[in-house]
CSV table of C-alpha atoms in Angstrom, one decimal:
chain,number,residue,atom,x,y,z
A,1,ARG,CA,-11.7,-20.1,-6.6
A,2,LEU,CA,-13.9,-17.0,-7.6
A,3,GLY,CA,-16.6,-17.7,-5.4
A,4,LEU,CA,-14.2,-18.4,-2.8
A,5,ALA,CA,-12.8,-15.2,-3.0
A,6,ALA,CA,-16.1,-13.7,-3.2
A,7,LEU,CA,-16.7,-15.2,-0.1
A,8,GLY,CA,-13.5,-13.9,1.5
A,9,ARG,CA,-14.5,-10.3,0.8
A,10,LEU,CA,-17.8,-10.6,2.2
A,11,ASP,CA,-16.5,-12.0,5.1
A,12,ALA,CA,-13.6,-9.4,5.2
A,13,VAL,CA,-16.4,-6.4,4.8
A,14,GLN,CA,-18.7,-8.1,7.6
A,15,VAL,CA,-15.2,-8.6,10.2
A,16,ALA,CA,-13.8,-5.2,9.6
A,17,GLY,CA,-17.2,-3.5,9.2
A,18,GLU,CA,-17.7,-4.2,13.1
A,19,ALA,CA,-14.3,-2.6,14.0
A,20,LEU,CA,-14.5,0.1,12.1
A,21,VAL,CA,-16.8,2.3,14.6
A,22,ASP,CA,-14.5,1.2,17.3
A,23,LEU,CA,-11.5,2.1,15.3
A,24,ALA,CA,-13.0,5.6,14.3
A,25,GLU,CA,-13.7,6.4,17.9
A,26,LYS,CA,-10.3,5.7,18.8
A,27,THR,CA,-8.6,7.7,16.4
A,28,GLU,CA,-10.7,10.4,16.2
A,29,ARG,CA,-10.7,10.0,12.1
A,30,THR,CA,-12.7,9.2,9.7
A,31,ALA,CA,-12.6,5.3,9.0
A,32,LEU,CA,-13.0,3.7,5.4
A,33,LEU,CA,-13.0,0.0,4.4
A,34,THR,CA,-12.4,-0.5,0.9
A,35,VAL,CA,-12.4,-3.9,-1.3
A,36,TRP,CA,-10.9,-4.7,-4.5
A,37,GLY,CA,-13.6,-3.7,-7.7
A,38,GLU,CA,-13.5,-4.0,-11.5
A,39,ARG,CA,-11.9,-0.7,-11.3
A,40,GLY,CA,-9.6,-0.6,-8.3
A,41,PRO,CA,-10.2,-0.1,-4.6
A,42,THR,CA,-13.5,1.0,-3.9
A,43,ILE,CA,-15.0,2.6,-0.6
A,44,VAL,CA,-17.5,0.1,0.5
A,45,ARG,CA,-17.9,1.6,4.8
A,46,TRP,CA,-17.5,4.6,5.7
A,47,GLN,CA,-17.2,5.7,9.6
A,48,ARG,CA,-17.5,9.3,10.8
A,49,SER,CA,-15.5,10.2,13.8
A,50,SER,CA,-16.1,13.6,16.1
A,51,ARG,CA,-13.6,15.1,14.3
A,52,SER,CA,-15.3,14.8,10.8
A,53,VAL,CA,-13.2,15.6,7.3
A,54,VAL,CA,-14.7,17.4,4.4
A,55,THR,CA,-14.0,15.4,1.1
A,56,SER,CA,-15.8,14.7,-1.9
A,57,LEU,CA,-15.0,11.0,-1.4
A,58,ALA,CA,-18.0,8.5,-0.4
A,59,LEU,CA,-19.4,5.4,-0.6
A,60,GLY,CA,-18.7,3.7,-4.1
A,61,SER,CA,-15.8,6.0,-4.9
A,62,VAL,CA,-12.9,4.7,-6.4
A,63,LEU,CA,-9.6,5.4,-5.2
A,64,PRO,CA,-6.2,5.8,-7.3
A,65,VAL,CA,-3.9,3.0,-6.9
A,66,LEU,CA,-0.2,5.3,-7.1
A,67,ASN,CA,-1.3,8.0,-4.9
A,68,SER,CA,-3.5,6.7,-2.1
A,69,ALA,CA,-2.7,5.1,0.8
A,70,THR,CA,-5.4,2.5,0.5
A,71,GLY,CA,-4.3,1.9,-3.3
A,72,HIS,CA,-0.7,1.5,-2.3
A,73,VAL,CA,-1.9,-1.4,0.1
A,74,PHE,CA,-3.7,-3.2,-2.7
A,75,ILE,CA,-1.2,-3.1,-5.3
A,76,ALA,CA,1.2,-4.6,-2.2
A,77,PHE,CA,-0.9,-7.4,-1.2
A,78,LEU,CA,-3.0,-8.5,-4.4
A,79,PRO,CA,-1.4,-10.4,-7.4
A,80,ARG,CA,0.1,-8.2,-10.2
A,81,LEU,CA,-2.8,-10.1,-12.6
A,82,LEU,CA,-5.1,-7.7,-10.8
A,83,THR,CA,-3.5,-4.6,-10.6
A,84,ARG,CA,-1.4,-4.3,-13.8
A,85,ALA,CA,-4.1,-2.6,-15.5
A,86,ARG,CA,-4.8,0.4,-13.3
A,87,ILE,CA,-0.9,0.5,-12.5
A,88,GLU,CA,-0.2,1.5,-16.2
A,89,GLU,CA,-3.6,3.4,-16.3
A,90,GLU,CA,-2.7,5.9,-13.7
A,91,ARG,CA,1.2,6.0,-15.1
A,92,ALA,CA,0.1,6.9,-18.3
A,93,ARG,CA,-2.1,9.7,-17.0
A,94,ALA,CA,1.0,11.0,-15.0
A,95,ALA,CA,2.7,10.8,-18.2
A,96,GLU,CA,0.6,12.7,-20.1
A,97,GLU,CA,1.0,15.2,-17.3
A,98,GLY,CA,4.7,15.8,-17.6
A,99,ARG,CA,4.7,14.0,-14.1
A,100,PRO,CA,6.5,10.0,-15.1
A,101,VAL,CA,6.4,7.5,-12.4
A,102,PRO,CA,9.3,4.9,-13.0
A,103,MET,CA,8.0,1.6,-12.5
A,104,GLU,CA,11.3,1.4,-10.3
A,105,GLU,CA,9.6,3.5,-7.6
A,106,ILE,CA,6.6,1.5,-7.8
A,107,GLU,CA,8.3,-1.6,-7.1
A,108,ALA,CA,9.9,-0.1,-4.2
A,109,LEU,CA,7.0,1.3,-2.4
A,110,ILE,CA,5.4,-2.3,-2.6
A,111,ARG,CA,8.1,-3.4,-0.9
A,112,GLU,CA,8.3,-0.8,1.5
A,113,VAL,CA,4.3,-1.4,2.0
A,114,ARG,CA,5.1,-5.2,2.2
A,115,ARG,CA,8.1,-4.7,5.0
A,116,ARG,CA,5.5,-2.7,7.0
A,117,ARG,CA,2.1,-4.0,6.5
A,118,LEU,CA,1.0,-0.3,6.3
A,119,ALA,CA,0.9,2.8,3.9
A,120,ARG,CA,0.5,6.3,4.5
A,121,VAL,CA,0.4,9.3,2.6
A,122,GLU,CA,0.1,13.2,3.3
A,123,GLY,CA,-1.8,15.3,1.1
A,124,ASN,CA,-1.3,13.2,-2.3
A,125,LEU,CA,-4.7,12.7,-2.7
A,126,ILE,CA,-6.7,15.4,-1.3
A,127,PRO,CA,-4.3,18.3,0.2
A,128,GLY,CA,-4.6,18.8,4.0
A,129,LEU,CA,-5.6,15.3,4.7
A,130,ARG,CA,-2.8,12.2,5.3
A,131,ALA,CA,-4.3,8.9,5.7
A,132,VAL,CA,-3.0,5.3,6.8
A,133,SER,CA,-4.2,2.2,5.4
A,134,ALA,CA,-3.9,-1.6,6.2
A,135,PRO,CA,-4.5,-4.6,4.4
A,136,ILE,CA,-7.1,-7.2,5.7
A,137,LEU,CA,-5.3,-10.7,4.9
A,138,ASP,CA,-7.4,-13.7,3.8
A,139,HIS,CA,-5.8,-17.2,4.3
A,140,GLN,CA,-3.6,-17.0,1.0
A,141,GLY,CA,-2.0,-13.3,2.3
A,142,GLU,CA,-4.0,-11.6,-0.6
A,143,ALA,CA,-5.8,-8.2,0.6
A,144,ALA,CA,-9.4,-9.4,0.9
A,145,ALA,CA,-9.7,-5.8,1.7
A,146,ALA,CA,-8.1,-2.8,3.2
A,147,VAL,CA,-8.7,-0.5,6.6
A,148,THR,CA,-7.9,3.3,6.3
A,149,VAL,CA,-8.0,6.3,8.4
A,150,ILE,CA,-8.1,9.8,7.4
A,151,GLY,CA,-7.6,12.7,9.1
A,152,SER,CA,-6.3,16.3,8.9
A,153,GLN,CA,-2.4,16.8,8.7
A,154,ASN,CA,-2.7,19.2,11.8
A,155,GLY,CA,-3.1,16.5,14.4
A,156,ARG,CA,-1.7,16.5,17.9
A,157,PRO,CA,2.3,15.9,18.7
A,158,GLY,CA,2.7,12.2,19.1
A,159,GLU,CA,-1.3,11.2,17.7
A,160,GLU,CA,-0.1,10.1,14.3
A,161,GLU,CA,1.9,6.9,15.8
A,162,THR,CA,-1.0,5.9,17.7
A,163,VAL,CA,-3.6,6.2,15.0
A,164,VAL,CA,-0.7,3.6,13.1
A,165,ALA,CA,-0.6,1.3,15.8
A,166,GLN,CA,-4.7,1.0,16.2
A,167,THR,CA,-5.3,0.9,12.4
A,168,ALA,CA,-2.1,-2.0,12.2
A,169,GLY,CA,-3.7,-3.8,14.8
A,170,ILE,CA,-7.8,-3.7,13.6
A,171,ALA,CA,-6.3,-5.2,10.3
A,172,ALA,CA,-3.9,-7.9,12.1
A,173,ALA,CA,-7.2,-8.7,13.9
A,174,ALA,CA,-9.4,-9.4,11.1
A,175,SER,CA,-6.9,-10.8,9.3
A,176,ALA,CA,-6.6,-13.4,11.9
A,177,ARG,CA,-10.3,-13.6,11.8
A,178,LEU,CA,-10.2,-14.4,8.0
A,179,GLY,CA,-7.5,-17.2,8.5
A,180,PHE,CA,-4.3,-15.4,7.8
A,181,ARG,CA,-1.7,-16.9,10.0
A,182,GLU,CA,2.6,-15.3,9.7
A,183,LYS,CA,4.7,-17.6,7.6
A,184,GLN,CA,7.3,-18.9,9.9
A,185,ALA,CA,10.6,-18.3,8.7
C-alpha cells in the first residue's frame, strides 16, 4: 500500500506538472504543485507567469496547514492520521502567540473545503497575496497532490472566479487521470 501511495504521488506530479504551464499562462498567476511530505505540504513544482510574484517560497518549501490554501486542501482530503500531528503543532504555536484556533473552527473549514473541493485564502500566509488551491485526488479520493495558484490581491474585476474555475478544472482533470471517480449518491 505504501508503494502504491508513493507511485500515486509520482503519477500526480507528472500528470499535474504537465498542466502547470497551461494554468500559469491562462490565469497569469504563479502555479505551484505540492505533495504531502514528512513535514507537511511541500512544493515540488513552481511555474511562473507573466505576472510573477515576489515571495520567499521556493521549491522544497513546506507550507502551513492552518493558514495556507494548500494546507487546507491537504487537511480536508488526507486521513487525519497523516495530518493530526501537523495540525496540533500549528495549533500549539498559535495558542502560544495568543491566537488560539478552536478545533471546531478547523472542522468547519474542512467541511467547507470538501464541499467546494477548493480552498482560498487572502493574505493569510503572505500579506498582499491570495491563493486558490484544489486537490488532485487519487482513486481512493485522497489528495495525491494539490495545485495552487498565487497572485496579488489587486486583481482585475471578475478575474478571481475565472482563476477558481481554471484551477478546479485542472485538478479535476488530473484527478480523473489518476482514477478518481465521483461517488454516485
